[in-house]
Amino acid sequence: MEVQFERSGGFAGIVQRYSASLESLPEEEQRKLQELITNAHFFDQPSVMQAPSSADHLQYKIFISSGQQSHEVRVDQGAVPAELQPLIAWLQAAARKH
């Protein structure tokens, strides 16, 4: 499984990126990330979710490829559904560490 994450926008306009092959992560991180993807119903999420007003808001782009299945979600900070929030938080923390 391949995961790519990008956070952009905001007042400062700083771009934060993270990408990894699930298999390259430590076993505990593999389990946690897989759990977050499953709990987020990631592959069932719409491709684009926009907030009514997105001036100076952050935008997130997540692409996940798993076997023959792949999906990309682009979501504004104000439109992030509750089930996707833990996955985004984990990916942001991973991007800060790398």
Short mmCIF file of N, CA and C in Angstrom, two decimals:
data_model
loop_
_atom_site.label_atom_id
_atom_site.label_comp_id
_atom_site.label_asym_id
_atom_site.label_seq_id
_atom_site.Cartn_x
_atom_site.Cartn_y
_atom_site.Cartn_z
N MET A 1 0.84 -1.18 0.00
CA MET A 1 0.00 0.00 0.00
C MET A 1 0.89 1.24 0.00
N GLU A 2 0.56 2.16 -0.86
CA GLU A 2 1.28 3.44 -0.95
C GLU A 2 0.38 4.56 -0.45
N VAL A 3 0.96 5.47 0.34
CA VAL A 3 0.22 6.60 0.88
C VAL A 3 0.98 7.88 0.56
N GLN A 4 0.27 8.86 0.01
CA GLN A 4 0.84 10.18 -0.24
C GLN A 4 -0.08 11.22 0.39
N PHE A 5 0.53 12.18 1.08
CA PHE A 5 -0.23 13.21 1.79
C PHE A 5 0.40 14.56 1.50
N GLU A 6 -0.45 15.57 1.33
CA GLU A 6 0.03 16.94 1.15
C GLU A 6 -0.93 17.88 1.85
N ARG A 7 -0.37 18.77 2.64
CA ARG A 7 -1.15 19.85 3.27
C ARG A 7 -0.64 21.15 2.69
N SER A 8 -1.55 21.98 2.21
CA SER A 8 -1.13 23.25 1.62
C SER A 8 -2.11 24.34 2.03
N GLY A 9 -1.80 25.56 1.64
CA GLY A 9 -2.68 26.69 1.94
C GLY A 9 -2.38 27.29 3.29
N GLY A 10 -3.40 27.86 3.87
CA GLY A 10 -3.22 28.53 5.14
C GLY A 10 -2.62 29.91 4.95
N PHE A 11 -2.54 30.65 6.01
CA PHE A 11 -2.04 32.02 5.94
C PHE A 11 -0.59 32.07 5.46
N ALA A 12 0.24 31.16 5.95
CA ALA A 12 1.67 31.16 5.59
C ALA A 12 1.93 30.47 4.26
N GLY A 13 1.01 29.65 3.81
CA GLY A 13 1.18 28.96 2.53
C GLY A 13 2.26 27.89 2.54
N ILE A 14 2.57 27.35 3.70
CA ILE A 14 3.61 26.32 3.80
C ILE A 14 3.04 24.97 3.36
N VAL A 15 3.78 24.28 2.51
CA VAL A 15 3.36 22.97 2.03
C VAL A 15 4.07 21.89 2.85
N GLN A 16 3.31 20.93 3.30
CA GLN A 16 3.84 19.81 4.09
C GLN A 16 3.50 18.53 3.34
N ARG A 17 4.50 17.66 3.15
CA ARG A 17 4.28 16.42 2.40
C ARG A 17 4.78 15.22 3.18
N TYR A 18 4.14 14.08 2.88
CA TYR A 18 4.56 12.81 3.45
C TYR A 18 4.16 11.72 2.47
N SER A 19 5.05 10.79 2.25
CA SER A 19 4.71 9.63 1.44
C SER A 19 5.45 8.42 2.00
N ALA A 20 4.78 7.27 1.90
CA ALA A 20 5.39 6.05 2.43
C ALA A 20 4.72 4.84 1.82
N SER A 21 5.49 3.80 1.77
CA SER A 21 4.95 2.48 1.47
C SER A 21 4.63 1.87 2.82
N LEU A 22 3.43 1.38 2.97
CA LEU A 22 3.02 0.82 4.26
C LEU A 22 3.99 -0.26 4.73
N GLU A 23 4.48 -1.03 3.79
CA GLU A 23 5.40 -2.12 4.12
C GLU A 23 6.74 -1.63 4.67
N SER A 24 7.09 -0.38 4.39
CA SER A 24 8.37 0.16 4.85
C SER A 24 8.29 0.70 6.28
N LEU A 25 7.10 0.80 6.82
CA LEU A 25 6.92 1.35 8.17
C LEU A 25 7.11 0.26 9.22
N PRO A 26 7.46 0.67 10.44
CA PRO A 26 7.51 -0.31 11.53
C PRO A 26 6.14 -0.95 11.71
N GLU A 27 6.12 -2.18 12.20
CA GLU A 27 4.88 -2.96 12.28
C GLU A 27 3.76 -2.23 13.03
N GLU A 28 4.09 -1.57 14.13
CA GLU A 28 3.08 -0.86 14.91
C GLU A 28 2.47 0.28 14.10
N GLU A 29 3.31 1.02 13.36
CA GLU A 29 2.81 2.11 12.52
C GLU A 29 1.98 1.57 11.37
N GLN A 30 2.37 0.43 10.82
CA GLN A 30 1.58 -0.20 9.76
C GLN A 30 0.16 -0.49 10.25
N ARG A 31 0.08 -1.11 11.42
CA ARG A 31 -1.23 -1.46 11.97
C ARG A 31 -2.08 -0.22 12.23
N LYS A 32 -1.46 0.80 12.82
CA LYS A 32 -2.19 2.03 13.15
C LYS A 32 -2.69 2.72 11.89
N LEU A 33 -1.83 2.86 10.91
CA LEU A 33 -2.22 3.53 9.67
C LEU A 33 -3.32 2.75 8.95
N GLN A 34 -3.18 1.44 8.89
CA GLN A 34 -4.22 0.62 8.25
C GLN A 34 -5.55 0.77 8.98
N GLU A 35 -5.51 0.81 10.30
CA GLU A 35 -6.72 0.99 11.10
C GLU A 35 -7.37 2.35 10.81
N LEU A 36 -6.55 3.40 10.73
CA LEU A 36 -7.07 4.74 10.46
C LEU A 36 -7.70 4.82 9.07
N ILE A 37 -7.07 4.19 8.09
CA ILE A 37 -7.61 4.19 6.72
C ILE A 37 -8.95 3.46 6.70
N THR A 38 -9.01 2.32 7.37
CA THR A 38 -10.25 1.54 7.42
C THR A 38 -11.35 2.32 8.14
N ASN A 39 -11.04 2.89 9.31
CA ASN A 39 -12.04 3.62 10.10
C ASN A 39 -12.51 4.89 9.39
N ALA A 40 -11.68 5.45 8.53
CA ALA A 40 -12.04 6.65 7.78
C ALA A 40 -12.92 6.32 6.58
N HIS A 41 -13.09 5.03 6.29
CA HIS A 41 -13.81 4.62 5.07
C HIS A 41 -13.24 5.37 3.88
N PHE A 42 -11.90 5.43 3.84
CA PHE A 42 -11.20 6.28 2.88
C PHE A 42 -11.64 6.04 1.44
N PHE A 43 -11.72 4.80 1.03
CA PHE A 43 -12.04 4.50 -0.37
C PHE A 43 -13.50 4.81 -0.72
N ASP A 44 -14.32 5.12 0.28
CA ASP A 44 -15.72 5.50 0.05
C ASP A 44 -15.93 7.02 0.12
N GLN A 45 -14.89 7.76 0.49
CA GLN A 45 -15.01 9.22 0.60
C GLN A 45 -15.10 9.85 -0.79
N PRO A 46 -15.81 10.99 -0.91
CA PRO A 46 -15.83 11.70 -2.18
C PRO A 46 -14.43 12.21 -2.53
N SER A 47 -14.17 12.40 -3.80
CA SER A 47 -12.85 12.86 -4.26
C SER A 47 -12.57 14.30 -3.87
N VAL A 48 -13.61 15.12 -3.79
CA VAL A 48 -13.44 16.54 -3.46
C VAL A 48 -14.48 16.94 -2.43
N MET A 49 -14.01 17.60 -1.36
CA MET A 49 -14.90 18.14 -0.34
C MET A 49 -14.46 19.57 -0.07
N GLN A 50 -15.34 20.52 -0.37
CA GLN A 50 -14.99 21.92 -0.23
C GLN A 50 -15.81 22.58 0.88
N ALA A 51 -15.16 23.48 1.60
CA ALA A 51 -15.83 24.28 2.61
C ALA A 51 -16.46 25.48 1.90
N PRO A 52 -17.55 26.03 2.46
CA PRO A 52 -18.20 27.19 1.83
C PRO A 52 -17.24 28.36 1.64
N SER A 53 -16.41 28.63 2.63
CA SER A 53 -15.43 29.71 2.52
C SER A 53 -14.07 29.12 2.88
N SER A 54 -13.15 29.12 1.92
CA SER A 54 -11.87 28.48 2.20
C SER A 54 -10.69 29.45 2.16
N ALA A 55 -10.94 30.74 2.31
CA ALA A 55 -9.85 31.70 2.33
C ALA A 55 -8.94 31.43 3.52
N ASP A 56 -7.67 31.30 3.27
CA ASP A 56 -6.65 31.05 4.30
C ASP A 56 -6.83 29.73 5.03
N HIS A 57 -7.68 28.85 4.54
CA HIS A 57 -7.84 27.54 5.15
C HIS A 57 -6.82 26.57 4.56
N LEU A 58 -6.56 25.53 5.28
CA LEU A 58 -5.68 24.48 4.80
C LEU A 58 -6.44 23.56 3.86
N GLN A 59 -5.72 23.00 2.92
CA GLN A 59 -6.28 21.98 2.04
C GLN A 59 -5.42 20.73 2.19
N TYR A 60 -6.08 19.59 2.17
CA TYR A 60 -5.41 18.31 2.30
C TYR A 60 -5.64 17.49 1.04
N LYS A 61 -4.59 16.83 0.60
CA LYS A 61 -4.70 15.90 -0.52
C LYS A 61 -4.10 14.58 -0.05
N ILE A 62 -4.90 13.52 -0.15
CA ILE A 62 -4.45 12.20 0.28
C ILE A 62 -4.68 11.24 -0.89
N PHE A 63 -3.64 10.53 -1.25
CA PHE A 63 -3.74 9.51 -2.29
C PHE A 63 -3.29 8.19 -1.69
N ILE A 64 -4.12 7.16 -1.84
CA ILE A 64 -3.77 5.84 -1.33
C ILE A 64 -3.99 4.83 -2.44
N SER A 65 -2.97 4.00 -2.64
CA SER A 65 -3.04 2.94 -3.63
C SER A 65 -2.80 1.62 -2.90
N SER A 66 -3.75 0.69 -3.08
CA SER A 66 -3.65 -0.60 -2.42
C SER A 66 -4.05 -1.68 -3.40
N GLY A 67 -3.07 -2.42 -3.88
CA GLY A 67 -3.37 -3.46 -4.87
C GLY A 67 -3.95 -2.86 -6.13
N GLN A 68 -5.15 -3.26 -6.50
CA GLN A 68 -5.78 -2.74 -7.70
C GLN A 68 -6.69 -1.55 -7.40
N GLN A 69 -6.73 -1.13 -6.15
CA GLN A 69 -7.60 -0.04 -5.73
C GLN A 69 -6.77 1.20 -5.41
N SER A 70 -7.18 2.35 -5.94
CA SER A 70 -6.53 3.60 -5.58
C SER A 70 -7.59 4.70 -5.53
N HIS A 71 -7.31 5.71 -4.71
CA HIS A 71 -8.29 6.78 -4.52
C HIS A 71 -7.55 8.02 -4.04
N GLU A 72 -8.01 9.18 -4.49
CA GLU A 72 -7.47 10.46 -4.03
C GLU A 72 -8.60 11.29 -3.47
N VAL A 73 -8.34 11.91 -2.32
CA VAL A 73 -9.29 12.80 -1.68
C VAL A 73 -8.63 14.16 -1.53
N ARG A 74 -9.35 15.19 -1.96
CA ARG A 74 -8.93 16.58 -1.74
C ARG A 74 -10.01 17.22 -0.88
N VAL A 75 -9.59 17.74 0.28
CA VAL A 75 -10.58 18.25 1.22
C VAL A 75 -10.09 19.54 1.87
N ASP A 76 -10.99 20.52 1.96
CA ASP A 76 -10.69 21.77 2.66
C ASP A 76 -10.79 21.54 4.16
N GLN A 77 -10.02 22.30 4.91
CA GLN A 77 -10.00 22.16 6.37
C GLN A 77 -11.40 22.22 6.97
N GLY A 78 -12.24 23.09 6.50
CA GLY A 78 -13.57 23.25 7.05
C GLY A 78 -14.57 22.20 6.60
N ALA A 79 -14.16 21.28 5.74
CA ALA A 79 -15.07 20.26 5.22
C ALA A 79 -14.65 18.84 5.59
N VAL A 80 -13.66 18.71 6.44
CA VAL A 80 -13.15 17.38 6.81
C VAL A 80 -14.20 16.64 7.65
N PRO A 81 -14.67 15.49 7.16
CA PRO A 81 -15.64 14.73 7.97
C PRO A 81 -14.96 14.13 9.20
N ALA A 82 -15.74 13.90 10.23
CA ALA A 82 -15.20 13.42 11.51
C ALA A 82 -14.39 12.14 11.36
N GLU A 83 -14.84 11.21 10.51
CA GLU A 83 -14.13 9.94 10.39
C GLU A 83 -12.77 10.07 9.70
N LEU A 84 -12.56 11.18 8.99
CA LEU A 84 -11.28 11.40 8.29
C LEU A 84 -10.27 12.16 9.15
N GLN A 85 -10.74 12.83 10.20
CA GLN A 85 -9.87 13.66 11.03
C GLN A 85 -8.71 12.89 11.67
N PRO A 86 -8.93 11.71 12.25
CA PRO A 86 -7.79 11.00 12.85
C PRO A 86 -6.71 10.61 11.82
N LEU A 87 -7.11 10.23 10.62
CA LEU A 87 -6.15 9.89 9.57
C LEU A 87 -5.32 11.12 9.19
N ILE A 88 -5.98 12.25 9.01
CA ILE A 88 -5.26 13.48 8.66
C ILE A 88 -4.30 13.87 9.79
N ALA A 89 -4.75 13.76 11.03
CA ALA A 89 -3.87 14.11 12.16
C ALA A 89 -2.64 13.21 12.18
N TRP A 90 -2.82 11.91 11.94
CA TRP A 90 -1.68 10.99 11.93
C TRP A 90 -0.72 11.34 10.79
N LEU A 91 -1.25 11.61 9.61
CA LEU A 91 -0.41 11.94 8.45
C LEU A 91 0.34 13.25 8.67
N GLN A 92 -0.30 14.24 9.29
CA GLN A 92 0.39 15.49 9.59
C GLN A 92 1.53 15.27 10.57
N ALA A 93 1.29 14.46 11.59
CA ALA A 93 2.35 14.16 12.56
C ALA A 93 3.51 13.43 11.88
N ALA A 94 3.18 12.50 11.00
CA ALA A 94 4.22 11.76 10.27
C ALA A 94 5.01 12.70 9.38
N ALA A 95 4.33 13.65 8.75
CA ALA A 95 5.03 14.62 7.87
C ALA A 95 5.97 15.50 8.68
N ARG A 96 5.56 15.88 9.88
CA ARG A 96 6.43 16.72 10.72
C ARG A 96 7.68 15.94 11.15
N LYS A 97 7.53 14.62 11.40
CA LYS A 97 8.68 13.81 11.84
C LYS A 97 9.67 13.59 10.72
N HIS A 98 9.22 13.57 9.49
CA HIS A 98 10.11 13.26 8.37
C HIS A 98 10.46 14.53 7.70
#
